[in-house]
Backbone as a ProteinNet text record, in pm:
[ID]
protein_1_A
[PRIMARY]
XXXXXXXXXXXXXXXXXXXXXXXXXXXXXXXXXXXXXXXXXXXXXXXXXXXXXXXXXXXXXXXXXXXXXXXXXXXXXXXXXXXXXXXXXXXXXXXXXXXXXXXXXXXXXXX
[TERTIARY]
13621.7	13732.5	13819.4	13866.8	13959.9	14099.9	14194.2	14332.4	14415.5	14469.3	14541.1	14691.8	14749.7	14892.7	14977.4	14945.6	15027.2	15020.5	14902.8	14886.5	14966.9	14958.7	15032.7	15183.3	15225.6	15367.6	15416.9	15334.4	15373.4	15398.1	15323	15346.9	15485.7	15544.4	15680.9	15782.1	15741.2	15827.2	15873.5	15783.8	15809.2	15723.8	15790.2	15720.1	15729.2	15807.4	15825.3	15819.9	15781.1	15778.5	15914.4	16022.9	16155.3	16185.5	16140.7	16157.9	16072.6	15952.5	15864.3	15924.8	15983.8	16048.4	16163.5	16238	16347.2	16293.1	16180.3	16118.6	16071.1	16018.1	15976.7	16096.6	16208.7	16328.4	16379.9	16359.3	16403.6	16334.8	16214.6	16141	16140.2	16221.4	16232.6	16126.5	16061.5	15960	16022.2	16029.3	16101.7	16015.4	15908.6	15831.2	15907.4	15872.6	15936.7	15895.7	15976.5	15945.6	15813.7	15783.7	15656.3	15537.5	15550.7	15443.3	15428.3	15538.8	15534.6	15471.8	15510.1	15453.5	15303.6	15259.9	15116.5	15041.4	15097.8	15035.8	15031	15134.6	15146.8	15046.2	15027.6	14948.2	14800	14765.6	14627.7	14576.4	14445.4	14383.1	14390.5	14456	14470.5	14337.3	14321.9	14203.3	14213.2	14330.5	14355.6	14491.3	14502	14629.7	14637.7	14745.8	14763.9	14776.5	14718.7	14720.2	14860.8	14949.2	15085.5	15157.3	15127.1	15184.1	15129.3	15001.7	14940.1	15004.2	15032.7	15099.4	15238.7	15312.6	15447.2	15442.8	15342.1	15326.7	15302.6	15213.7	15184	15306.9	15384.4	15506.4	15606	15624.2	15720.6	15680.8	15549.6	15504.1	15462.2	15466.4	15427.5	15282.4	15194.8	15053.7	14968.3	14838.6	14745.4	14672.1	14600.5	14520.7	14415.3	14361.2	14260.9	14318.4	14448.9	14512.1	14522.2	14550.1	14567.1	14436.7	14334.3	14206.7	14095.3	14009.6	13898.4	13771	13672.1	13545.8	13474.3	13419.6	13341.6	13199.4	13101	12964.8	12945.1	12868.6	12840.5	12741.4	12767.5	12679.7	12543.8	12440.1	12303.4	12274	12235.7	12204.2	12055.5	11990.5	11848.6	11760.4	11797.1	11713.7	11715.4	11812.3	11820.6	11875.6	11840.7	11896.5	12038.4	12128.5	12266.3	12279.7	12186.4	12196.8	12134.2	12085.3	12018.2	12108.8	12082.9	12156.4	12056.6	12104.3	12017.6	12056.9	11958.5	11982.6	11994.4	12045.6	12059.9	11925	11817.8	11684.8	11633.4	11703.9	11661.7	11588	11557.3	11487.8	11582.2	11528.8	11605.7	11560.9	11655.8	11619.6	11725.7	11707.8	11805.8	11939.2	12044.7	12178.7	12200.8	12125.9	12140.4	12032.6	12064.3	11962.5	11854.8	11734.9	11622.7	11602.9	11599.4	11585.3	11450.1	11450.2	11327.3	11258	11126	11056.9	11094.9	11082.3	11113.2	11017.9	11049.1	10965.4	10822.3	10726.4	10585.9	10532.3	10616.8	10570.9	10550.6	10575.5	10558.3	10695	10707.7	10832.5	10834.2	10949.3	10964.4	10965.3	10906.8	10907.7	11044.2	11087.4	11213.2	11194.8	11297.1	11284.8	11267.3	11200.7	11181.8	11314.5	11323.8	11446.6	11452.2
-20829.2	-20908.8	-20952.9	-21071.7	-21124.2	-21117.1	-21062.2	-21042.9	-21158.2	-21243	-21364.7	-21356	-21237.2	-21222	-21308.9	-21310.7	-21388.2	-21537.6	-21586.4	-21727.6	-21764.1	-21680.1	-21705.2	-21697.5	-21600.5	-21587.1	-21708	-21757.3	-21872.9	-21996.2	-22008.9	-22121.1	-22114.3	-21994	-21977	-21967.9	-22002.2	-21998.2	-21856.1	-21760.1	-21619.7	-21588.7	-21547.4	-21529.1	-21387.6	-21299.8	-21163.1	-21063.9	-20940.4	-20838.2	-20816.5	-20829.4	-20809.9	-20919.4	-21043.3	-21151.8	-21126.8	-21072.6	-21040.3	-20929.6	-20830.5	-20721.9	-20776.6	-20872.1	-20933.2	-21010.7	-21079.9	-21152	-21053.2	-20939.4	-20836.1	-20782.1	-20761.7	-20708	-20801.7	-20932.3	-21029.3	-21009.8	-20952.8	-20930.9	-20783.7	-20702.3	-20561.3	-20471.5	-20515.6	-20437.1	-20388.8	-20257.1	-20201.7	-20108.4	-20159.1	-20073.8	-20053.1	-19948.1	-19923.4	-20032.2	-20047.8	-20147.4	-20114.7	-19986.9	-19951.1	-19991.1	-19978.7	-20021.7	-20173.1	-20244.8	-20391.5	-20435.1	-20369	-20402.5	-20374.5	-20267	-20236.3	-20342.5	-20386	-20493.3	-20622.9	-20645.7	-20767.2	-20768.4	-20653.5	-20646.1	-20621.4	-20549.9	-20506.3	-20543.1	-20542.5	-20554.9	-20417.2	-20404.7	-20272.3	-20219.8	-20088.7	-20024.8	-20025.9	-19993.5	-19994.8	-20058.8	-20120.8	-20175.5	-20143.4	-20082.6	-20054.4	-20185.6	-20189.8	-20313.7	-20358.6	-20264.3	-20305.8	-20358	-20302.7	-20356.2	-20496.1	-20516	-20646.7	-20750.6	-20710.7	-20799.7	-20837.7	-20740.7	-20767.6	-20855.3	-20834	-20917	-21062.2	-21080.9	-21216.5	-21281.3	-21204.3	-21257.4	-21299	-21215.9	-21245.3	-21368.7	-21388.6	-21499.4	-21622.2	-21611.1	-21724	-21763.1	-21664.2	-21689.8	-21612.2	-21622.8	-21546.4	-21447.1	-21355.5	-21259.1	-21332	-21440.5	-21518.5	-21580.9	-21607.4	-21658.1	-21548.5	-21424.9	-21313.1	-21258.9	-21254.8	-21196.3	-21297.6	-21303.5	-21397.3	-21320.5	-21334.6	-21264.6	-21322.7	-21233.5	-21273.8	-21222.6	-21301.1	-21250.5	-21132.1	-21035.4	-20917.6	-20956.5	-20914	-20945.8	-20882.2	-20958.1	-20907.4	-20810.7	-20688.5	-20586.5	-20556.6	-20557.5	-20522.7	-20610.9	-20737.5	-20830.4	-20815.1	-20742.1	-20723.7	-20848	-20864.7	-20972.1	-20933	-21028.8	-20994.8	-20902.4	-20903.7	-20820.7	-20683.3	-20646.7	-20518.9	-20418.4	-20291.5	-20183.8	-20089.3	-20008.6	-19911.2	-19773	-19700.2	-19565.7	-19468.7	-19350.1	-19248.3	-19213.9	-19227.8	-19197.1	-19305.5	-19417.6	-19526.4	-19634.9	-19612.1	-19712.5	-19827.7	-19947.8	-20065.2	-20107	-20134.5	-20171.8	-20258.7	-20290.9	-20375.9	-20304.2	-20383.8	-20326.1	-20258.1	-20296.6	-20234.7	-20130.2	-20021.8	-19920	-19971.2	-19924.5	-19959.9	-19845.6	-19874.7	-19766.1	-19696.9	-19566.8	-19488.6	-19494.8	-19483	-19477.5	-19349.9	-19353	-19235.1	-19122.6	-19002.6	-18887.8	-18913.9	-18861.7	-18884.8	-19006.4	-19077	-19189.7	-19318.7	-19317.6	-19439.6	-19493.2	-19623	-19685.5	-19697.1	-19678.3	-19693.5	-19840.8	-19872.6	-20010.7	-20041.2	-20164.5	-20206.8	-20228.3	-20205.6	-20229.5	-20378.6	-20414.9	-20558.5	-20624.1	-20752.2	-20827.7	-20868.6
1216.6	1168	1286	1275.4	1375.7	1316.5	1390.3	1345.7	1399.7	1310.7	1349	1328.3	1335.8	1309.6	1403.1	1531.6	1625.7	1595.8	1557.7	1527.2	1402.9	1300	1176.2	1202.6	1282.1	1315.2	1395.5	1485.4	1566.8	1479.6	1370.1	1279	1217.1	1210.8	1158.3	1271.5	1393	1512	1543.7	1524.8	1559.4	1681.7	1791.7	1918.1	1973.1	1910.6	1959.5	1844.1	1873.4	1768.3	1701.2	1776.5	1716.5	1613.7	1641.3	1544.6	1420.7	1441.1	1329.9	1243.5	1308.5	1234.7	1149.3	1201.9	1125.3	1004.8	1022	909.9	803.6	846.1	751.6	673.8	743.2	679.2	569.8	586.7	486.6	351.7	352.4	227.1	186.4	252.7	216.4	276.1	380.5	450	579.7	599.8	714.1	798.4	862.5	952.8	1083.2	1154.4	1284.3	1383	1486.4	1588	1657.5	1674	1738.3	1650.5	1519.1	1428.7	1432.7	1434.5	1441.7	1573.7	1682.8	1813.6	1817.4	1751.3	1745.8	1666.5	1553.3	1476	1555.9	1634.8	1715.4	1829.9	1894.1	2016.3	1994	1889.8	1871.4	1733.4	1722.4	1591.2	1526.8	1411.5	1350.7	1298.2	1303.7	1247.7	1095.3	1044.3	900.3	873.9	757.2	711.1	562.5	520.8	378.5	302.8	183.6	105.8	69.7	37.6	5.3	129.3	247.8	372.3	399.6	374.3	394.4	302.9	180.5	86	135.8	189.9	241.6	366.6	452	572.5	530.6	432.4	385	321.7	247	186	293.4	394.5	501.1	582.5	600.5	684	602.4	470.6	386.8	406.8	408.8	434.3	335	349.4	268.7	357.3	294.2	369.6	452.1	397.6	470.1	597	599.6	721.3	826.4	781.8	875.1	929.7	844.3	885.5	868.8	968.2	966.9	998.5	913.7	935.7	1057.2	1138.5	1255	1237	1275.1	1264.3	1357.6	1310.7	1390.7	1498.7	1620.9	1732.4	1710.9	1737	1721.3	1834.9	1798.3	1897.9	1892.5	2006.3	2019.3	1931.1	1914.3	1841.6	1691	1637.7	1493	1427.3	1302.6	1221.7	1181.8	1152.1	1115.7	996.2	900.2	781.5	794.5	912.1	928.9	998.2	970.1	1034.3	1098.6	1190.7	1255.8	1207.5	1154.4	1104.6	1221.9	1193.5	1297.5	1359.4	1283.1	1334.7	1428.1	1435.1	1522.2	1447.4	1318.9	1239.7	1207.6	1206.8	1170.1	1031.6	944.3	808.4	745.2	617.8	549.5	533.2	523.8	512.2	378.1	274.8	142.4	122.6	54.2	30.6	-64.9	-43.2	-129.4	-227.6	-359.8	-456	-440.5	-461.2	-455	-590.4	-591	-719.8	-793.7	-926.5	-1008.1	-972.6	-1015.3	-982.5	-1025.9	-951.1	-978.6	-905	-832.3	-752.7	-831.1	-962.2	-1039.9	-1082.3	-1082.2	-1123.7	-1274.9	-1332.5	-1476.7	-1512.7	-1625.6	-1673.2	-1733.2	-1718.2	-1777.6	-1926.9	-2007.3	-2150.7	-2176.7	-2286.5	-2316.4	-2349.7	-2323.4	-2352.6	-2495.3
[MASK]
+++++++++++++++++++++++++++++++++++++++++++++++++++++++++++++++++++++++++++++++++++++++++++++++++++++++++++++++

């Protein structure tokens, strides 16, 4: 994910964390200056949903404005939808269902 807080804030003529903190205070959101500076400077690892809602309200934006999906870099020639298991095997990102006990798949009921 790409974190676009500074870009969204710049559209509202906010250029410093202290100005951002003041905009947050206008909507009743009161994080510490160190938390605001961390949001300003870095891509956060986690953001609480209610905090995200307050950030969007203060900046007049949507979540899609704040966060932008980035394609995952292809590692070792893998396709974007594949993951590497701890064993080193490369496979699909979704789990594949196992057959029912006895090695045979159950038939689906008729429609």
